[in-house]
XYZ file of C-alpha atoms in Angstrom:
308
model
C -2.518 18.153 23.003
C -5.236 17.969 20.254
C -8.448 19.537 20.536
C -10.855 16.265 21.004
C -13.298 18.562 18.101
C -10.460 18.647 15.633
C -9.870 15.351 16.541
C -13.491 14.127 15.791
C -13.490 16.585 12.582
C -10.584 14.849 11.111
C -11.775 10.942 11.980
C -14.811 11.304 9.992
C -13.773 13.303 6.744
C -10.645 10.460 6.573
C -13.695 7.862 6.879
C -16.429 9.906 4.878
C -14.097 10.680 2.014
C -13.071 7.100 1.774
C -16.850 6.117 1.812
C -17.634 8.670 -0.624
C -15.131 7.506 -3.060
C -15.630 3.671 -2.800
C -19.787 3.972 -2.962
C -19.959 6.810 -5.837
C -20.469 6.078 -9.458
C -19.436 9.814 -10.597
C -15.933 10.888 -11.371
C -16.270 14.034 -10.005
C -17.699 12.887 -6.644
C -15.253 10.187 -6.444
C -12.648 12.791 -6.912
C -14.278 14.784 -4.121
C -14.083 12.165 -1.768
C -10.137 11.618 -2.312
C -9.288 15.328 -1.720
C -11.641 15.163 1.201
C -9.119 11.863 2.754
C -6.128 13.713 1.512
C -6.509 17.457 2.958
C -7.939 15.641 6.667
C -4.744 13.079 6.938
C -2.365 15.981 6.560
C -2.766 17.512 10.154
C -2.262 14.255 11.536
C 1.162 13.423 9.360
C 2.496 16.745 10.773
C 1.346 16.606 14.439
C 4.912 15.620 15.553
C 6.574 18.892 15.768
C 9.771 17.886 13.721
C 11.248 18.874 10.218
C 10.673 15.237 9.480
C 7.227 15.343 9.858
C 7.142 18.687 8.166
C 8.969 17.229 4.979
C 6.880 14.542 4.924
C 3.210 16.139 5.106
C 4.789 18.177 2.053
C 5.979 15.189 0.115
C 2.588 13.508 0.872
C 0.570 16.637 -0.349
C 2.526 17.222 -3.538
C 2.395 13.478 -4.778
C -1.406 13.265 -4.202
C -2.405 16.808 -5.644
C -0.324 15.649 -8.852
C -2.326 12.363 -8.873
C -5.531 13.936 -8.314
C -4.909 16.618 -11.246
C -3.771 13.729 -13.515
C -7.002 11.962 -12.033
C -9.030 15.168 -13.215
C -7.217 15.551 -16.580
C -8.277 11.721 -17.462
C -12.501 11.854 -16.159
C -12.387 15.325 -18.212
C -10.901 13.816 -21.650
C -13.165 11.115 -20.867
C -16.408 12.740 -20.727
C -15.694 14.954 -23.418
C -15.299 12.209 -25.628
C -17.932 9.702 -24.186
C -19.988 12.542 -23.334
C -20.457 10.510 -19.270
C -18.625 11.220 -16.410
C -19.670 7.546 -14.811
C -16.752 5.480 -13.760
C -17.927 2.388 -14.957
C -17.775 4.463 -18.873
C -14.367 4.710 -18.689
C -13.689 3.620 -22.271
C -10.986 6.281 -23.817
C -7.539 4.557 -23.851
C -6.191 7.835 -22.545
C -7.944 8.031 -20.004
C -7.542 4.391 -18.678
C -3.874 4.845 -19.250
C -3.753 8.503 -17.187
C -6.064 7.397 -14.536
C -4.012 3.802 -14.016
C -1.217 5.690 -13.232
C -2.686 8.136 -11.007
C -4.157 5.483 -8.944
C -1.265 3.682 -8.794
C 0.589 6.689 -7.576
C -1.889 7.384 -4.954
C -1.263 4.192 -3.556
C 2.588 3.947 -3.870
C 2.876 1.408 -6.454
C 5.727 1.443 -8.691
C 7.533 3.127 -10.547
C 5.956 5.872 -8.821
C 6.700 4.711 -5.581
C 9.528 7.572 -4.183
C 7.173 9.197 -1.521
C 5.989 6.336 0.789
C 9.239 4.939 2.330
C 9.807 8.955 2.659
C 6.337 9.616 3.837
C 6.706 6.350 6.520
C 9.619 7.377 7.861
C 8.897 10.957 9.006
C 5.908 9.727 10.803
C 4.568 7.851 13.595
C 4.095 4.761 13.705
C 0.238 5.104 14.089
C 0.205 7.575 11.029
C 2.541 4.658 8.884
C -0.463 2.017 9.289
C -3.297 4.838 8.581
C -1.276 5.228 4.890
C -0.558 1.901 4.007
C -3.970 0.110 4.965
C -6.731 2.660 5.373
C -5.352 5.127 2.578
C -5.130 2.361 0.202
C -9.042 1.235 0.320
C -10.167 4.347 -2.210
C -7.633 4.077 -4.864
C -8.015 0.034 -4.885
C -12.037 0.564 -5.243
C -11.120 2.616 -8.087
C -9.057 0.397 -9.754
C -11.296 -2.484 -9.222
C -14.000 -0.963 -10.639
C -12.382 0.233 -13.982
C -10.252 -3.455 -13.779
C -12.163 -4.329 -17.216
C -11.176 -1.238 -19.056
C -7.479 -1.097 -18.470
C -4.808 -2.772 -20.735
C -3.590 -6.328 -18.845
C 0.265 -5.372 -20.299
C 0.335 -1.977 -17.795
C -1.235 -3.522 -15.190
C 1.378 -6.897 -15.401
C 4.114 -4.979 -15.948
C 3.069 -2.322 -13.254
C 3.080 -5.110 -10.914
C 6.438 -6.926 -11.499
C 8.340 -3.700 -11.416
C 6.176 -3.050 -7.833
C 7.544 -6.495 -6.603
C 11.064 -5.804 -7.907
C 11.095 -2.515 -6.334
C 9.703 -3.934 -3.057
C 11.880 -6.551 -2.167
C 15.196 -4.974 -3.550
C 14.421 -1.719 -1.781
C 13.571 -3.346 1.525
C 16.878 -5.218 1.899
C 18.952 -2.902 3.262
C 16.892 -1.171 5.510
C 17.732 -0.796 9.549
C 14.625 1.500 9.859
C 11.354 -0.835 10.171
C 8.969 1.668 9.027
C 11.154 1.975 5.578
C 10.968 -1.571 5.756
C 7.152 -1.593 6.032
C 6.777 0.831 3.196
C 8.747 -1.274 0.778
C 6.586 -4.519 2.033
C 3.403 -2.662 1.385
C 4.997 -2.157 -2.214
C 5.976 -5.456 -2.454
C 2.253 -6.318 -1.784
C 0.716 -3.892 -3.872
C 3.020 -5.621 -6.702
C 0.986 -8.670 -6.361
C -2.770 -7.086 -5.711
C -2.416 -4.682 -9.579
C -0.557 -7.779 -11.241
C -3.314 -10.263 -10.183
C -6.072 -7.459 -10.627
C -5.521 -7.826 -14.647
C -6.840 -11.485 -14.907
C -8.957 -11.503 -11.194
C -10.000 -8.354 -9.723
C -11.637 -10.485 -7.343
C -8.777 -12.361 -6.050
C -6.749 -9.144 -5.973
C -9.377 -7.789 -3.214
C -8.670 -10.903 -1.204
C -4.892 -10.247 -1.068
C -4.899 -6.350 -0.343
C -7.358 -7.665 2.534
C -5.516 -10.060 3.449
C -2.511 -8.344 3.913
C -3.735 -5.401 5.670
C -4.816 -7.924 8.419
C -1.772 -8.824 8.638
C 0.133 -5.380 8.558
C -2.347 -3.757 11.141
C -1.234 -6.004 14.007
C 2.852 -5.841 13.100
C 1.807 -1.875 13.441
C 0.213 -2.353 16.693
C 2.874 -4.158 17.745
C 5.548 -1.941 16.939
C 3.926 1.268 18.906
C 3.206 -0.856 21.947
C 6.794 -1.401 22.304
C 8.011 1.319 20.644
C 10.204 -0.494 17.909
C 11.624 1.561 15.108
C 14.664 0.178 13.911
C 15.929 -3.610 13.742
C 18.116 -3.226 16.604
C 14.995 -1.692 19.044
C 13.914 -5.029 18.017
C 16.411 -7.728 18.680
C 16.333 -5.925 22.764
C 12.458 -6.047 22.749
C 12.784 -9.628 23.029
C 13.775 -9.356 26.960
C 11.011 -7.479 27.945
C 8.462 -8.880 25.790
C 9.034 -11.969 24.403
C 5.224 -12.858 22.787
C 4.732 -9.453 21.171
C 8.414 -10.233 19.332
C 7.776 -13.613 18.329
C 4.001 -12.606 17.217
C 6.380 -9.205 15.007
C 8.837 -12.391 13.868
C 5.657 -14.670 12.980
C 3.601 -12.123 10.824
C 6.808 -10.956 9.161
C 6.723 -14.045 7.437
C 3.184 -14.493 7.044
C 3.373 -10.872 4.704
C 6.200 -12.715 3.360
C 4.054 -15.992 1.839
C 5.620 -18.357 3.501
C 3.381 -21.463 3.660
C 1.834 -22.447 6.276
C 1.097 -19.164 7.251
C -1.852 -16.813 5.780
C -0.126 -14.903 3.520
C 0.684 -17.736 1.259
C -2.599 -18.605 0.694
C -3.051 -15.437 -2.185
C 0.132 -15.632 -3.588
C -0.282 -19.510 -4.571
C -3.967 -18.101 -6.281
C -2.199 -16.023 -7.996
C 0.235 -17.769 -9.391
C -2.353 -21.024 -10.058
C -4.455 -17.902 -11.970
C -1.044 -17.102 -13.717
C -0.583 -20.385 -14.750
C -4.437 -20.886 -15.922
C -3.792 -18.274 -18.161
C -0.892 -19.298 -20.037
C 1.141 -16.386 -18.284
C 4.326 -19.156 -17.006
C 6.797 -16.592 -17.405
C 4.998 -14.297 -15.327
C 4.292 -16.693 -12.917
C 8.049 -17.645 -12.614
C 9.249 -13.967 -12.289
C 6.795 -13.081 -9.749
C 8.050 -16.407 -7.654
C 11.499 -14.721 -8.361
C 11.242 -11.375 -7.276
C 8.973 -12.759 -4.294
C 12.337 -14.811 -3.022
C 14.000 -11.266 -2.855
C 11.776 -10.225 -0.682
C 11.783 -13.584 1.446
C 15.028 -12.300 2.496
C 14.562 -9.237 4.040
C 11.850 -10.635 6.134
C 14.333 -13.691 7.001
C 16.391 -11.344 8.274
C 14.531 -9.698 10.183
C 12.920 -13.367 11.700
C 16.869 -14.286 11.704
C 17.759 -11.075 14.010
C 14.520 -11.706 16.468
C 14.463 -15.719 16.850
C 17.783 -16.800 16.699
C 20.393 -13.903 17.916
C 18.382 -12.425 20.878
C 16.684 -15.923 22.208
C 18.266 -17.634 25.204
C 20.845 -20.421 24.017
């Protein structure tokens, strides 16, 4: 049991320091507002009275402290040499390159990804969809906003190793949350990749894919599915909630006709616009890798638990 006041007290600094992050124009207050999200999602990582959860509230601390200090270290250098601490002054190479990577680590892009299949797994389900849709919101408004200032060749390259490490890291999972974590990188991959050449567009797909990871979530807790075989014996009891899992599964994957493909072909038709065909052909690649974890999943629901 949770004191409904500690409950309240934590719901609105997670949604204030989100606000405060993605409406400031200040480094420092935009800082603020991160630690504000960060120290009021830890009680609720560790409210399950296991090690796991323990371990993971720890992991989830350490990597975001590190990213805010490097987030500190880069708005410091920066307005010591520009002399402004606004965001949209963000003009020391440096910096960019330091407070890139911090965001990216904040949000669990690659390659430093190592705490959010971690972080997922000691968790509850509930807690899993707070950190890869909610969480995500500040650290994107960041990066959107200082989009124009950071080198095209980190933010590429960023992204391709983000969809490598997605879909090779998410085949050989039993454990859906692990699964989730690595399709959330997988999807990240896409959003900093396209962010170089379209910031706009890459808004559109981290939208568009949280509406789509919200309800698999849902889903999941109202059955309580954790691993891939909870799921091929949900089918019996209920059969629409499995299908809808099986559906969305490849929807996140970008399998046309469904939603998801829709920002992945923008992407690559932006790709191609530019010039970038290589790009374009490797992110195609690396996004049939992750076609087939999601396959198998869709595989393990559909066609080995239905009725003959």
């Amino acid at each position: 049991y949770i004191n409904p006041t500690s409950i309240t007290i934590i719901t609105l600094s997670i949604i204030m320091g989100t606000i405060m992050t993605m409406s400031s124009s200040n480094w420092l207050m935009a800082w603020i507002g991160l630690e504000l999200n960060m120290l009021a999602i830890l009680p609720i990582i560790s409210k399950p009275k296991t090690t796991r959860a323990s371990e993971a509230t720890i992991k989830y601390f350490l990597t975001q402290a590190i990213a805010s200090a490097m987030m500190l270290l880069s708005s410091t250098t920066n307005a010591w040499q520009t002399g402004s601490w606004d965001i949209l002054e963000l003009k020391n190479k440096f910096s960019t390159t330091i407070m890139t990577l911090s965001l990216m680590m904040k949000m669990g892009a690659a390659p430093i990804h190592f705490w959010l299949p971690e972080v997922l797994q000691g968790t509850t389900l509930q807690t899993a969809l707070l950190i890869t849709t909610w969480q995500k919101l500040a650290p994107i408004s960041l990066m959107y906003m200082i989009s124009n200032n950071i080198q095209p060749a980190l933010l590429m390259s960023a992204g391709i190793l983000s969809m490598i490490v997605g879909g090779l890291g998410g085949i050989n999972q039993t454990q859906l949350r692990k699964t989730m974590a690595y399709s959330s990188i997988n999807n990240l991959g896409w959003t900093i990749m396209i962010m170089a050449l379209s910031p706009n567009l890459a808004v559109m797909n981290i939208f568009i894919y949280m509406i789509m990871t919200t309800p698999i979530f849902l889903m999941m807790t109202s059955t309580s599915t954790k691993t891939l075989q909870n799921l091929t014996t949900t089918w019996t009891t209920s059969t629409a909630t499995t299908l809808s899992i099986a559906l969305l599964m490849l929807s996140t994957s970008g399998l046309p006709p469904f939603t998801g493909f829709m920002p992945k072909m923008l992407a690559l038709n932006e790709l191609i616009t530019q010039k970038l065909t290589t790009l374009a052909t490797l992110a195609i690649m690396t996004s049939l890798v992750s076609l087939l974890f999601y396959l198998r999943i869709t595989y393990l629901i559909m066609v080995l638990t239905s009725p003959m």
